[in-house]
Short mmCIF file of C-alpha atoms and ligand atoms in Angstrom, two decimals:
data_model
loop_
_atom_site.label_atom_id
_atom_site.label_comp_id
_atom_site.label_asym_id
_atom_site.label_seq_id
_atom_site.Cartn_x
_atom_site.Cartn_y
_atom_site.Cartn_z
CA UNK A 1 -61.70 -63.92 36.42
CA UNK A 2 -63.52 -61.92 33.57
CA UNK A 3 -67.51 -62.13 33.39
CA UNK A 4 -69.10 -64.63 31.07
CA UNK A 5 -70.39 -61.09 29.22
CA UNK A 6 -67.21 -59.20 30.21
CA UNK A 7 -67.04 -56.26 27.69
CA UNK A 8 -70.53 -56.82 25.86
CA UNK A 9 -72.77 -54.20 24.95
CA UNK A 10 -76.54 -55.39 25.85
CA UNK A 11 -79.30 -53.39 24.96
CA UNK A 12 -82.70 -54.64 26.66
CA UNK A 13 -86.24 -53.86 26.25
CA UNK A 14 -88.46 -53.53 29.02
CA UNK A 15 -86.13 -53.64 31.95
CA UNK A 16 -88.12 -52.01 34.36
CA UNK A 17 -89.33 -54.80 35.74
CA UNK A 18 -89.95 -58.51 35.90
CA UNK A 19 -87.53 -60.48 33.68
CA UNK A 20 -85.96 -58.04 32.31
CA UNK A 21 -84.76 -56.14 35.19
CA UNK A 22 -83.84 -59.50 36.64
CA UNK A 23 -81.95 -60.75 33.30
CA UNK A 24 -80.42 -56.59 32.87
CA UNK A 25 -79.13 -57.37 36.70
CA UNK A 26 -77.34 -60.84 36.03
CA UNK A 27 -75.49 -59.29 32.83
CA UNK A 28 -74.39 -56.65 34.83
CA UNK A 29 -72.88 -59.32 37.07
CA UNK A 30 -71.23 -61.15 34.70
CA UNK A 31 -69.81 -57.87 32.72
CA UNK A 32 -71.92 -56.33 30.08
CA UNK A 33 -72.58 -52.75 29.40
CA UNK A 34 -76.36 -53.00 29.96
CA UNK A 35 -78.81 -50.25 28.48
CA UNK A 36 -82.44 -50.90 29.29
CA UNK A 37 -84.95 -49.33 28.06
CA UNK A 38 -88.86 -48.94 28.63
CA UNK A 39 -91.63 -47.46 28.09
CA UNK A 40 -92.45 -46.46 32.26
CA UNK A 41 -89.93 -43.90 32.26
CA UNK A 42 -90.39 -43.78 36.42
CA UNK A 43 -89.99 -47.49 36.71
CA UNK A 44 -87.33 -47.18 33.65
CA UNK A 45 -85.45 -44.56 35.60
CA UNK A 46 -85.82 -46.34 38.87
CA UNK A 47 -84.61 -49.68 37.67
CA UNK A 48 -81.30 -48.00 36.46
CA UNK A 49 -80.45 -46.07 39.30
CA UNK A 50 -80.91 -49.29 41.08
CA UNK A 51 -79.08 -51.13 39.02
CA UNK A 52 -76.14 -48.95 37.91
CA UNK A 53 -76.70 -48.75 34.63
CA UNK A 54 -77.79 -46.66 31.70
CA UNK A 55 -81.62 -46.37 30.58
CA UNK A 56 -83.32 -44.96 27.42
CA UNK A 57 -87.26 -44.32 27.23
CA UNK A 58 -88.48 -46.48 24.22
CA UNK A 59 -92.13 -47.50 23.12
CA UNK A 60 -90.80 -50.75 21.37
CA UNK A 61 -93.59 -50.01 18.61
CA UNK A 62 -92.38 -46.94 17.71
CA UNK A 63 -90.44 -47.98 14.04
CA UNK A 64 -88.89 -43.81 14.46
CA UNK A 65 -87.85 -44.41 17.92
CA UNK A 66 -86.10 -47.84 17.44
CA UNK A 67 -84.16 -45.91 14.55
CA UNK A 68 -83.16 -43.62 17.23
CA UNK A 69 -82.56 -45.67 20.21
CA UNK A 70 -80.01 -47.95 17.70
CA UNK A 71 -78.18 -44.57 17.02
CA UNK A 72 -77.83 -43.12 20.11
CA UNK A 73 -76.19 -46.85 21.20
CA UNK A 74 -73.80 -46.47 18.71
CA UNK A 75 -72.83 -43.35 19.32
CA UNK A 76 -72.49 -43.38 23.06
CA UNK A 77 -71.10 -47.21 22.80
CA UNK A 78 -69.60 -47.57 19.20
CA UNK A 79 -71.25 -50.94 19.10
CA UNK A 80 -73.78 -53.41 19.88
CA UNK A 81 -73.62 -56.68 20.68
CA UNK A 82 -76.64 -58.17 22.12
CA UNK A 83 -79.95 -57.48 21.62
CA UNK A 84 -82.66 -59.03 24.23
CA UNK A 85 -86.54 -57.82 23.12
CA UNK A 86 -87.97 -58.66 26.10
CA UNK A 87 -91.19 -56.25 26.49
CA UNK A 88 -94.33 -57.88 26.22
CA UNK A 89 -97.70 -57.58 27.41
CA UNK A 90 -100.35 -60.44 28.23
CA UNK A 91 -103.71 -59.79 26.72
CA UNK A 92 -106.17 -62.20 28.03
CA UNK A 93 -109.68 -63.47 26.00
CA UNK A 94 -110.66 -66.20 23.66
CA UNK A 95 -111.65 -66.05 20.11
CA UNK A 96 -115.84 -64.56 21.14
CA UNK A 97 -114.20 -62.37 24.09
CA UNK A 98 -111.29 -60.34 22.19
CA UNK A 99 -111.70 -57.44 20.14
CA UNK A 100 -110.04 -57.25 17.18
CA UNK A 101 -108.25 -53.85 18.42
CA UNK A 102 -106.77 -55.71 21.38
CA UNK A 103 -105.79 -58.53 19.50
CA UNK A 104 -103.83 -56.60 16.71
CA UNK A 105 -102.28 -54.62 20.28
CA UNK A 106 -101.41 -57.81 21.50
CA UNK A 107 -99.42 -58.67 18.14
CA UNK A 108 -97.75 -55.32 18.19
CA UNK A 109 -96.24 -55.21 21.03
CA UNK A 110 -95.30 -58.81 21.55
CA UNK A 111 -94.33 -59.30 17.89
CA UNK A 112 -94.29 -56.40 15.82
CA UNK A 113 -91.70 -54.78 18.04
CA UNK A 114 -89.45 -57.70 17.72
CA UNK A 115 -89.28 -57.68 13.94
CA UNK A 116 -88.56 -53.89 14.32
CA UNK A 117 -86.12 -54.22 16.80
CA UNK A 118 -84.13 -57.13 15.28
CA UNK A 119 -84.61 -54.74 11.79
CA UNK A 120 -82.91 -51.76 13.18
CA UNK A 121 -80.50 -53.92 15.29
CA UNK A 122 -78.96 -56.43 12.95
CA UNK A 123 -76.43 -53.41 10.84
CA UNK A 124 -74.91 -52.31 13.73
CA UNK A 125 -74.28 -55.69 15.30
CA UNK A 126 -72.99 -56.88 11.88
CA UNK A 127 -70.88 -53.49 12.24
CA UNK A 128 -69.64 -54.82 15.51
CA UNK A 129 -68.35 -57.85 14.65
CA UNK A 130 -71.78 -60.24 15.06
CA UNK A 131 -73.75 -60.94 18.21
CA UNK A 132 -76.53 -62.10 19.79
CA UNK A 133 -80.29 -61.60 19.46
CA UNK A 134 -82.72 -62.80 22.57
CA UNK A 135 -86.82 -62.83 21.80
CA UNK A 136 -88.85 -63.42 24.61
CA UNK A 137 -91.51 -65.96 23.34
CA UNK A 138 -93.03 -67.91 26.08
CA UNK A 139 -94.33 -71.68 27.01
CA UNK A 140 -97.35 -70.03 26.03
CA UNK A 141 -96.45 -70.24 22.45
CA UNK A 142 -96.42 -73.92 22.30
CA UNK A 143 -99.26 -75.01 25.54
CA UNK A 144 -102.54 -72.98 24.11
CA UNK A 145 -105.94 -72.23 26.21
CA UNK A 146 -108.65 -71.06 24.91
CA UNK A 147 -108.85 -67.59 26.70
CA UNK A 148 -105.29 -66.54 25.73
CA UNK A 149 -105.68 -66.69 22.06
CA UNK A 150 -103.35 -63.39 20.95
CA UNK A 151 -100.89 -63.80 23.50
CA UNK A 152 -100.75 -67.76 22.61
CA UNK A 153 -100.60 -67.08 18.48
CA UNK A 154 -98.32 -64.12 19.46
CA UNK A 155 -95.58 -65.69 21.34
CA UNK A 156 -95.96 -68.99 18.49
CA UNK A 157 -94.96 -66.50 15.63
CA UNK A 158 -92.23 -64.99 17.98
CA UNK A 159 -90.68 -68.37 17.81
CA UNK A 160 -90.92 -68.76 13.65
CA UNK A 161 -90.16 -65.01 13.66
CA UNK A 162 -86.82 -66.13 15.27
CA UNK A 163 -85.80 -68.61 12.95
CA UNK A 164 -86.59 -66.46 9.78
CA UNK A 165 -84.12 -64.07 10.90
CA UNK A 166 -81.70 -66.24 12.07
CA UNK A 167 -81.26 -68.31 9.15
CA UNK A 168 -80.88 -64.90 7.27
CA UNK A 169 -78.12 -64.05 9.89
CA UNK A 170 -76.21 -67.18 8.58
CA UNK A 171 -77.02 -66.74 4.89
CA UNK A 172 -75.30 -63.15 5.40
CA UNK A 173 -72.64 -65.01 7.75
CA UNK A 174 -72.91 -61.51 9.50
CA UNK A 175 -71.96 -63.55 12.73
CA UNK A 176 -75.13 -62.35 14.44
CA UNK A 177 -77.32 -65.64 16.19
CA UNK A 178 -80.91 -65.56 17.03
CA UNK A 179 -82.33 -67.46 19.31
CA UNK A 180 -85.51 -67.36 22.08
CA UNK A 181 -86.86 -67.99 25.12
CA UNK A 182 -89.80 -69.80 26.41
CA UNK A 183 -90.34 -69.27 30.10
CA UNK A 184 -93.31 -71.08 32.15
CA UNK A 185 -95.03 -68.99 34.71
CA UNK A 186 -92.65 -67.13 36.60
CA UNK A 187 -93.34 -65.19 39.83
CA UNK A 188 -92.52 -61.91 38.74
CA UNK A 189 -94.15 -58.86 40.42
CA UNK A 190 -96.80 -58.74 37.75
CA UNK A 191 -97.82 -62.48 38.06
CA UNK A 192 -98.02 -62.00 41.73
CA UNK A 193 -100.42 -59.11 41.17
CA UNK A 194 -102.42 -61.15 39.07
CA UNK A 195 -102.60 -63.76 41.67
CA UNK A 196 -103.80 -61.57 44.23
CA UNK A 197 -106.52 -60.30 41.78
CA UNK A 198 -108.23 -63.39 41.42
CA UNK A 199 -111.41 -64.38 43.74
CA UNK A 200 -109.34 -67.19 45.41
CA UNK A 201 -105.37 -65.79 45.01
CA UNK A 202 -104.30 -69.31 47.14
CA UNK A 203 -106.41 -71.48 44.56
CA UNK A 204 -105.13 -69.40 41.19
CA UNK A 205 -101.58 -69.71 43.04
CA UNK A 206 -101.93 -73.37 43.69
CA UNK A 207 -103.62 -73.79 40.00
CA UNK A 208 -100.53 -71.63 38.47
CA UNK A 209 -97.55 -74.09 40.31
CA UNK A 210 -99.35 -77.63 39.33
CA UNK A 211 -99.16 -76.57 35.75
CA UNK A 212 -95.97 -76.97 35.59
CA UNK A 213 -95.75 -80.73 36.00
CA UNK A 214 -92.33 -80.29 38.41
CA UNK A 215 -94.88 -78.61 40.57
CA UNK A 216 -94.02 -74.85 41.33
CA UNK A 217 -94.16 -71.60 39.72
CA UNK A 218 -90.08 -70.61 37.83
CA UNK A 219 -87.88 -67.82 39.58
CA UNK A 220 -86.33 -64.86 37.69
CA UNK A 221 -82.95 -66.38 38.07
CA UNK A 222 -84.45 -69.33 35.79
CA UNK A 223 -84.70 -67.36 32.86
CA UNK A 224 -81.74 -64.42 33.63
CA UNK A 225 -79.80 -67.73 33.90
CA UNK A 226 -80.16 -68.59 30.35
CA UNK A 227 -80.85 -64.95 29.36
CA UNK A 228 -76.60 -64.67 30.01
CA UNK A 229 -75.81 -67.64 28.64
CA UNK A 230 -77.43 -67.02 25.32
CA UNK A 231 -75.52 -63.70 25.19
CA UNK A 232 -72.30 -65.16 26.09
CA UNK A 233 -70.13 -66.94 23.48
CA UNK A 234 -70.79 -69.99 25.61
CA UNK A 235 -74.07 -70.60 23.16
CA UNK A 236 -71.77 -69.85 19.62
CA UNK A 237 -73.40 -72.87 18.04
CA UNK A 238 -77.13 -72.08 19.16
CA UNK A 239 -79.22 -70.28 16.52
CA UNK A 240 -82.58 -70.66 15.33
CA UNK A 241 -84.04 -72.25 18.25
CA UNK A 242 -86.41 -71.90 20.68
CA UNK A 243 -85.50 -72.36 24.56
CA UNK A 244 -88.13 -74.12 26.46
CA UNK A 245 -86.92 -73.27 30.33
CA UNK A 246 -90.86 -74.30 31.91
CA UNK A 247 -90.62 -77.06 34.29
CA UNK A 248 -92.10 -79.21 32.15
CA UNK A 249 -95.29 -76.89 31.28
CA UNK A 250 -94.93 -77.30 27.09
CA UNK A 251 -94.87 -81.40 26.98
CA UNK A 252 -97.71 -81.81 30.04
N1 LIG B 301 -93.65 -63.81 33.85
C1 LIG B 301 -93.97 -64.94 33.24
O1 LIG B 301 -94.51 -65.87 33.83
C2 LIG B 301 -93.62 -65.11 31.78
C3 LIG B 301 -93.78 -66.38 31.22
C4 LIG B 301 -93.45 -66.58 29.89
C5 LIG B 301 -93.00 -65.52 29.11
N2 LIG B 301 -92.88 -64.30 29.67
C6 LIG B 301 -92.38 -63.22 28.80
O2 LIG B 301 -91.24 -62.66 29.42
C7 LIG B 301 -91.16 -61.26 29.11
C8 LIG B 301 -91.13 -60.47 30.40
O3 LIG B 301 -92.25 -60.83 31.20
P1 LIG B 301 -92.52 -60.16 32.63
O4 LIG B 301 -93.46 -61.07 33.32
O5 LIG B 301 -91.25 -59.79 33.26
O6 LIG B 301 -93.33 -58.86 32.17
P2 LIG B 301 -93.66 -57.51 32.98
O7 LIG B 301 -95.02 -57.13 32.54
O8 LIG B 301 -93.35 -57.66 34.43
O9 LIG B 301 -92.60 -56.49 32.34
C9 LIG B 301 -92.69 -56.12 30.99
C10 LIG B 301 -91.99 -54.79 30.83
O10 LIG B 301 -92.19 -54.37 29.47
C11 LIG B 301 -92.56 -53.01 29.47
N3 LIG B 301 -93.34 -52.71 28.27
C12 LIG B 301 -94.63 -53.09 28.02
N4 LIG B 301 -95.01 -52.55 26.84
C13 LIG B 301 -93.94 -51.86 26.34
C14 LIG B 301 -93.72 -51.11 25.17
N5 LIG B 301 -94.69 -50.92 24.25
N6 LIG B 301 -92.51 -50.53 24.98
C15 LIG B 301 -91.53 -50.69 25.91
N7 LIG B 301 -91.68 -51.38 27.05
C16 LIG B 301 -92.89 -51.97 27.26
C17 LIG B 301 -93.35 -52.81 30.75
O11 LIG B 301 -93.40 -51.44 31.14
C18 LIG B 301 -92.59 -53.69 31.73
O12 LIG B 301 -91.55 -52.99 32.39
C19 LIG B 301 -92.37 -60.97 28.24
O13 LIG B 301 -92.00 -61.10 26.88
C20 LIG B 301 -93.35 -62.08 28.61
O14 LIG B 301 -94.29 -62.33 27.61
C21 LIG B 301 -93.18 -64.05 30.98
#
């Protein structure tokens, strides 16, 4: 039986770890051609080998390298047909704590890179027959605390961000949809190292599961899950719309 992705050219951002990797593994399973890219060329490089599949080094705020990255998938491939701008980073503080460097860092990595990367993407999908564009927002985007405000505002525009474009996919009827994501907290590597930062890690770990109202932190396979289906034809009628996968954290 063919994959749900059999044949489909992915190209991923920040697959060296986390969701990423986990979402880059589950296409592989289900038949893409997956190209991550990051920009922790060891982890990068690691990932791929481990995975068995290709990897580019990419800062996703380089504008130049995005240009590049786009070319050299098209010439190695001939095509692209999903897109998945998944790198991120958190940047924690409220509105006194923040500086207004690592707030405008915050906003151009998490959303910046996502306007660039749907930019460069969207003529060679269109080339290729349409597609399908993921952006990682986040639950974040929609359940605000006050010490989180980039990374909160960030992952909000990522979600009007999404729409924009995809309602300019449809007025070009370029057959390219746009949709995103908005995980709760999921136990990836890096949340567990935040965990085990804090004073009390079995507190901040109990804290972390009862804010999701079905009680527990979300597993990779929650969001690499959806992650396919969104780049499968299965979702040909989803665009424009955000993806709330959070056990219930956005409406608590
Ligand atoms: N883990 C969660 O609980 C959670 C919840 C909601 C949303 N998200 C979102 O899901 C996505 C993945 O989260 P994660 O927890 O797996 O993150 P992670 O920090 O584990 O992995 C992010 C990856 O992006 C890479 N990266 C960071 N900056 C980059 C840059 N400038 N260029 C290229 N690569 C870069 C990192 O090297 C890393 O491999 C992010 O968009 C995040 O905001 C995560």
């Amino acid at each position: 039986m063919a994959g749900r992705v059999e044949g489909k050219v992915v190209l991923l951002t920040g697959g060296a770890m986390g969701l990423g990797k986990a979402s880059a593994k589950a296409l592989l399973a289900e038949g893409a051609t997956v190209i991550i890219t990051d920009i922790d060329e060891a982890a990068g490089r690691a990932a791929a080998t481990e995975l068995g599949c290709e990897y580019l080094p990419q800062d996703v705020t380089d504008w130049a390298r995005w240009q590049n990255v786009i070319a050299e998938v098209e010439t190695t491939h001939g095509r692209l047909d999903v897109l998945v701008n998944n790198a991120a980073i958190t940047v924690f503080g409220s509105i006194a704590d923040i500086s207004p460097e690592d707030f405008k860092r915050c906003y151009t990595v998490d959303v910046d890179s996502i306007f660039m990367g749907c930019k460069a993407a969207i003529p060679l999908m269109a080339r290729s027959g349409g597609g399908s564009i993921v952006n990682f927002s986040s639950a974040a985007g929609n359940k605000v605390s006050p010490d989180l405000a980039a990374y909160n505002s960030a992952k909000a525009a990522v979600v009007t961000l999404t729409k924009s474009i995809a309602l300019y996919c449809a007025r070009e009827q370029n057959g390219i949809r746009v949709n995103c994501v908005q995980p709760g907290t999921i136990l990836t590597p890096n949340v567990e190292s935040v965990i085990a930062g804090t004073p009390d890690p079995d507190a901040t770990r109990a804290a972390f599961s009862v804010a999701q109202p079905i009680g527990r932190m979300g597993e990779v396979d929650d969001i690499a899950h959806l992650v396919v289906y969104l780049a499968s034809d299965e979702s040909k009628f989803a665009t424009g719309a955000p993806f709330i996968v959070d056990g219930g954290l956005s409406i608590a």
